[in-house]
Tab-separated table of C-alpha atoms and ligand atoms in Angstrom:
chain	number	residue	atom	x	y	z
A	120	UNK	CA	6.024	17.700	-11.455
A	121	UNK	CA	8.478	16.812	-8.455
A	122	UNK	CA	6.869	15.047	-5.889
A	123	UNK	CA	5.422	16.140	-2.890
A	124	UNK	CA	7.688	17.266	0.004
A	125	UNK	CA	6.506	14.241	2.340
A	126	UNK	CA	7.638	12.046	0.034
A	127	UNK	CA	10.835	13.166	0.318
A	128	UNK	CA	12.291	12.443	3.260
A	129	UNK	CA	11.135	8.736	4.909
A	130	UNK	CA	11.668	9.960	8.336
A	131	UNK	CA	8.863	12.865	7.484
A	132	UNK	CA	6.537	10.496	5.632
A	133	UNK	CA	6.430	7.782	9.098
A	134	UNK	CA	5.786	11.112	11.119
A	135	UNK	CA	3.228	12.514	8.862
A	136	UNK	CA	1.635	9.217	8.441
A	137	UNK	CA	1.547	8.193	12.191
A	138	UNK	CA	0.222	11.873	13.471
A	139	UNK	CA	-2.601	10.797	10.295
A	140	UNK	CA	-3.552	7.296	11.460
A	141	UNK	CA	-3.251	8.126	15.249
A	142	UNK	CA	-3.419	5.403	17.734
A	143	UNK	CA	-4.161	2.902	14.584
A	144	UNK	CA	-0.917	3.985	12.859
A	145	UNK	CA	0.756	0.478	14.124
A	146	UNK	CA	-2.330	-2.147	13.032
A	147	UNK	CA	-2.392	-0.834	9.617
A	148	UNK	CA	0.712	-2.641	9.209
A	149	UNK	CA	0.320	-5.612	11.818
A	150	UNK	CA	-2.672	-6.232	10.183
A	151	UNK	CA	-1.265	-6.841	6.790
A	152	UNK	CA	2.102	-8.601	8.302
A	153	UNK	CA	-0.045	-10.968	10.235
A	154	UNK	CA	-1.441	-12.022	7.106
A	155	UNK	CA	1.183	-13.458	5.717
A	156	UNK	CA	2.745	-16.604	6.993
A	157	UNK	CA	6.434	-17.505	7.498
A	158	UNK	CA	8.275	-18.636	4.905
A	159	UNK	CA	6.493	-16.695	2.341
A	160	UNK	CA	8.265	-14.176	-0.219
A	161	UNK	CA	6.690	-10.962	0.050
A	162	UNK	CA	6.005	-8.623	-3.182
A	163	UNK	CA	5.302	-4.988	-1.516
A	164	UNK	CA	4.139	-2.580	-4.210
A	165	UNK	CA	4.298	1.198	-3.781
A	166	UNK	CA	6.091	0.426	-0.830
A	167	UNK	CA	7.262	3.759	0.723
A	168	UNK	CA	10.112	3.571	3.466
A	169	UNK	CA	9.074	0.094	3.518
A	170	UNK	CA	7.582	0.162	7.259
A	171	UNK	CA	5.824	-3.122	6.835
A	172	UNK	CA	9.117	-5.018	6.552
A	173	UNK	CA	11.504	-2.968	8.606
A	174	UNK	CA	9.290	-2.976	11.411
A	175	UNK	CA	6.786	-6.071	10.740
A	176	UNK	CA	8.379	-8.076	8.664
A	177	UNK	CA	12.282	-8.195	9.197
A	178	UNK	CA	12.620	-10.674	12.193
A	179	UNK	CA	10.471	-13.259	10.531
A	180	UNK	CA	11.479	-15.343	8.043
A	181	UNK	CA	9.815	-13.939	5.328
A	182	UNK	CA	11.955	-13.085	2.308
A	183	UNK	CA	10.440	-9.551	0.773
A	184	UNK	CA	10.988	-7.193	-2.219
A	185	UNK	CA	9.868	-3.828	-1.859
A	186	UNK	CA	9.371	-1.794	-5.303
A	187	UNK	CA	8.506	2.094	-5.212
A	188	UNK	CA	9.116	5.016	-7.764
A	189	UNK	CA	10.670	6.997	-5.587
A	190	UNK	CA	14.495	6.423	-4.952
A	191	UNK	CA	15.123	7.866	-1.921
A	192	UNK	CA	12.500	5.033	-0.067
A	193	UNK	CA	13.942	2.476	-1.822
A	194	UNK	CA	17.399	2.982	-0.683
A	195	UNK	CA	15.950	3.133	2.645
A	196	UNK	CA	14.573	-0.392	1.954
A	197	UNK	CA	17.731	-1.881	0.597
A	198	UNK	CA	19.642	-0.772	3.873
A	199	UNK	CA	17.301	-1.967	5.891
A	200	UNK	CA	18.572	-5.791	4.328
A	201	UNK	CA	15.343	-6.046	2.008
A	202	UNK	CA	15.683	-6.285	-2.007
A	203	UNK	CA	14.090	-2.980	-3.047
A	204	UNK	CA	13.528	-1.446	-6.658
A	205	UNK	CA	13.244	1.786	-8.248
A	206	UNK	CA	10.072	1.228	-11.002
A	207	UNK	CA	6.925	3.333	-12.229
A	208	UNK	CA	4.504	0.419	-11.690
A	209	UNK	CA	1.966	1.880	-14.069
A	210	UNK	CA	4.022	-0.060	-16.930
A	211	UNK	CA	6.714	-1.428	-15.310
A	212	UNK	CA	6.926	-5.671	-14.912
A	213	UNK	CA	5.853	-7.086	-11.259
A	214	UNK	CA	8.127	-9.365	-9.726
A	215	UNK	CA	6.661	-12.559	-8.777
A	216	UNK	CA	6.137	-13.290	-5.119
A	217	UNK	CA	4.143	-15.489	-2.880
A	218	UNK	CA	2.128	-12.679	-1.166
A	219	UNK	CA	1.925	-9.495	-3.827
A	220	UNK	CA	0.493	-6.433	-1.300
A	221	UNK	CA	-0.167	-2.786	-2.200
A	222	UNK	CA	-0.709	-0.463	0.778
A	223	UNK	CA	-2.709	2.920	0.750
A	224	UNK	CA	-1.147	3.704	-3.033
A	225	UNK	CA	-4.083	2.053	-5.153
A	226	UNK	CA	-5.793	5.731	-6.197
A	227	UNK	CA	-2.472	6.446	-7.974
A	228	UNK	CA	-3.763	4.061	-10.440
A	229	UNK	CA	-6.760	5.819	-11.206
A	230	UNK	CA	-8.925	6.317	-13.203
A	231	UNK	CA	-8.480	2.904	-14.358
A	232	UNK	CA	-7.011	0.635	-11.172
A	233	UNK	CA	-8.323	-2.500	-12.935
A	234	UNK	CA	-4.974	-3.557	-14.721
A	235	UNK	CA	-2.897	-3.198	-11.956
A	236	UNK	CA	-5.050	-5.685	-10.135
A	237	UNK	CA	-4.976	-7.849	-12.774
A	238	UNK	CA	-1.243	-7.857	-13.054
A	239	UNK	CA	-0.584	-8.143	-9.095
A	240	UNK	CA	-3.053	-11.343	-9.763
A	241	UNK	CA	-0.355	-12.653	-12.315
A	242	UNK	CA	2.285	-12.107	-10.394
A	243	UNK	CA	1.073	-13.691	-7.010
A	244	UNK	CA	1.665	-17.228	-6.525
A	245	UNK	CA	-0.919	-17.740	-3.112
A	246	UNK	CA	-2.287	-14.531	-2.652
A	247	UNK	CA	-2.652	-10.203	-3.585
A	248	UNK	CA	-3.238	-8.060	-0.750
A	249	UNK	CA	-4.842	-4.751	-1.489
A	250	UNK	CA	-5.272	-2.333	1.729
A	251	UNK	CA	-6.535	1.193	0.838
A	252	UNK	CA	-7.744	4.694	2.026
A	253	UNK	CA	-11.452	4.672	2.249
A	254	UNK	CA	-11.414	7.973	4.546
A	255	UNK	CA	-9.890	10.080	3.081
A	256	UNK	CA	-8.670	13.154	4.333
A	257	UNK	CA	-8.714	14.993	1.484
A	258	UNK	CA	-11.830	15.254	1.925
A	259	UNK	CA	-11.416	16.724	5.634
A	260	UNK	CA	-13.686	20.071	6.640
A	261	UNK	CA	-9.827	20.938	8.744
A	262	UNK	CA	-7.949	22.796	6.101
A	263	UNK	CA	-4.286	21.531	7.108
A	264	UNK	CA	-5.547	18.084	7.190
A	265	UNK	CA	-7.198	18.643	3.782
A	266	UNK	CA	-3.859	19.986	2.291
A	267	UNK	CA	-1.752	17.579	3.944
A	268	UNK	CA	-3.989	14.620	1.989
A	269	UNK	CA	-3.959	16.234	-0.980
A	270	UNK	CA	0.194	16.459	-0.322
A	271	UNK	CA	0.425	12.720	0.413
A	272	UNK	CA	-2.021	12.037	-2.466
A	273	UNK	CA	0.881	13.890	-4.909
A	274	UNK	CA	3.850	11.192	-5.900
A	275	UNK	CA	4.863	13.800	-8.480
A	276	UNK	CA	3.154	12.007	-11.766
A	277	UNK	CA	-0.107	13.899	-12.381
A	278	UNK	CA	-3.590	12.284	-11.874
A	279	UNK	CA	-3.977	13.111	-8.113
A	280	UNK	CA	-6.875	14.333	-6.511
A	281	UNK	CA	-9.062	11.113	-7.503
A	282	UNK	CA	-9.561	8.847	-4.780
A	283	UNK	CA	-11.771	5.330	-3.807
A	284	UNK	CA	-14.774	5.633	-1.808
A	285	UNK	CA	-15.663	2.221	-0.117
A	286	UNK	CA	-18.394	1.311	-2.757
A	287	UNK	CA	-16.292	2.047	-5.708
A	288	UNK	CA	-13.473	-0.466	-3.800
A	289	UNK	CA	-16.384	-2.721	-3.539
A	290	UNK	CA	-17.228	-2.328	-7.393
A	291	UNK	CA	-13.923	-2.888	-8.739
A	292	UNK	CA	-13.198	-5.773	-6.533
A	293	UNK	CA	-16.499	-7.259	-7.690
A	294	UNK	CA	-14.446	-8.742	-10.582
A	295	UNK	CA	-12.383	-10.801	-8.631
A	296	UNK	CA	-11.824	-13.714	-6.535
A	297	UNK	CA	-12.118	-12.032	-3.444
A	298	UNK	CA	-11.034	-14.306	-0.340
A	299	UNK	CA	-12.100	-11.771	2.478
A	300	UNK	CA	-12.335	-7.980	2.883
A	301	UNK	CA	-12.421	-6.248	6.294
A	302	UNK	CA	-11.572	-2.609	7.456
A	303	UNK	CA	-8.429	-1.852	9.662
A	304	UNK	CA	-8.447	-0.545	12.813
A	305	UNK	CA	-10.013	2.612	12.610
A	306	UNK	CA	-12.410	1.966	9.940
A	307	UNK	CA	-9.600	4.353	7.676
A	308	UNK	CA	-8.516	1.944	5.036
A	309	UNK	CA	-10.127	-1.604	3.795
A	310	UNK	CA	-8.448	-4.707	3.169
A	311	UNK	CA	-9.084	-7.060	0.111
A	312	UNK	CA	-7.090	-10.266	0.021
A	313	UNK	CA	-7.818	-12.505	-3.045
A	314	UNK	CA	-6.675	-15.934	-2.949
A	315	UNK	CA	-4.595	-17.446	-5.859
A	316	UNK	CA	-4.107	-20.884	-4.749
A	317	UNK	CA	-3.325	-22.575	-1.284
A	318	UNK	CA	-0.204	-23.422	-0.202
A	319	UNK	CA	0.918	-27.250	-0.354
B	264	SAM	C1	0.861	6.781	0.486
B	264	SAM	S1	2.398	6.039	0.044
B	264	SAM	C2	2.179	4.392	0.679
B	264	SAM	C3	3.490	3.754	1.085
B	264	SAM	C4	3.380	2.420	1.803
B	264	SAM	N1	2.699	1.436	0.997
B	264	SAM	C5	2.690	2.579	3.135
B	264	SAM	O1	1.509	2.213	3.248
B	264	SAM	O2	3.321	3.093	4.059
B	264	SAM	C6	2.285	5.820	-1.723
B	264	SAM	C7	3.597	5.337	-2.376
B	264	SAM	O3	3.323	5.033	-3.741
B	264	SAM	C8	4.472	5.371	-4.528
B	264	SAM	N2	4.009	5.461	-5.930
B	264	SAM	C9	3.052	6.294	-6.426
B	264	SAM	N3	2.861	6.052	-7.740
B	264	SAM	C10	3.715	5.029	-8.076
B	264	SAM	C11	3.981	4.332	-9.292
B	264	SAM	N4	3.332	4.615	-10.438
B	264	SAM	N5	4.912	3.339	-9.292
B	264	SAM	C12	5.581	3.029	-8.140
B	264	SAM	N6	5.370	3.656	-6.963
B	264	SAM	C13	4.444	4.649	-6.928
B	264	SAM	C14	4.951	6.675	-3.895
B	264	SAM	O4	6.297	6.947	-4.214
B	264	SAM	C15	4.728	6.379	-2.397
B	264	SAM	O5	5.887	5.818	-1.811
């Protein structure tokens, strides 16, 4: 199955996501750039365009590697001076990284999101950073809204439709070495950051 139109074209994806997250479009990102500190390498899984480094992330020193399925994004990434690659993340090998982050793409992992936690775990050397949709609009009463979810919910692989509510985030992070969660902004998406090991 091809993959939905928004994910497509990264100049439709920012608009579609922005007119989504309204005024707290900007701190979903902020809030995961300003957890990681300078001089950290950056693993960004699922990555999209790759907003968080082109527009967080780029004038810091912060060295980052964006990986996403979809080619047309990661182009997007490489031009944007970034290291970006084209892999299906449900088998393909993480690259190590200081700071291993998955934004809003967790639920493509489902039903089982367990081992992919486990192997961003692996392949973090201080910390994973897991920020995802707990308000979903899927979900939404507002039939265009409800489509357009279900659209952004489709990477073209099967499986969509299932996403996490808040307690089964809270379940499946039960397992793990969980530093601090918090939502965003907007109460739209939670943030889980487990800690690896502290920087020396
Ligand atoms: C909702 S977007 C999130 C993009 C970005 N993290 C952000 O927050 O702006 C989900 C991304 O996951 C990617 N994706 C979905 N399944 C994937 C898989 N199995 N392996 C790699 N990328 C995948 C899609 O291509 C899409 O770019």
């Amino acid at each position: 199955m091809p993959p939905s139109v928004i994910y497509r074209s990264a100049p439709l994806y920012e608009l579609v996501m922005a007119v989504l997250y309204g005024r707290h479009y900007a701190a979903r990102y902020k809030t995961i750039a300003e957890l990681i500190p300078d001089g950290a390498s950056v693993v960004d899984l699922c990555c999209g365009p790759g907003v968080l480094y082109t527009r967080y992330l780029r004038r810091r020193p912060v060295s980052y590697i964006g990986v996403d399925s979809n080619p047309g994004f990661v182009r997007r990434v490489i031009q944007s001076g970034a290291l970006g690659i084209v892999a299906d993340l449900s088998s393909a090998e993480i690259p190590e990284g200081d700071y291993v982050v998955m934004q809003a793409s967790l639920y493509h992992f489902l039903p089982n999101a367990k081992p992919i936690v486990e192997r961003m775990i692996a392949a973090a050397r201080e910390r994973v950073i897991v920020a995802e949709p707990i308000r979903n609009i899927t979900g939404s009463r507002f039939r265009l809204l409800s489509a357009i979810g279900r659209s952004l919910t489709d990477a073209g692989r099967g499986g969509e439709g299932l996403r996490f509510k808040e307690s089964d985030l809270d379940l499946l992070f039960r397992d793990f070495p969980v530093e601090k969660s918090f939502l965003i902004p907007g109460g739209r998406e939670k943030v889980f950051v487990i800690r690896k090991s502290s920087r020396v």
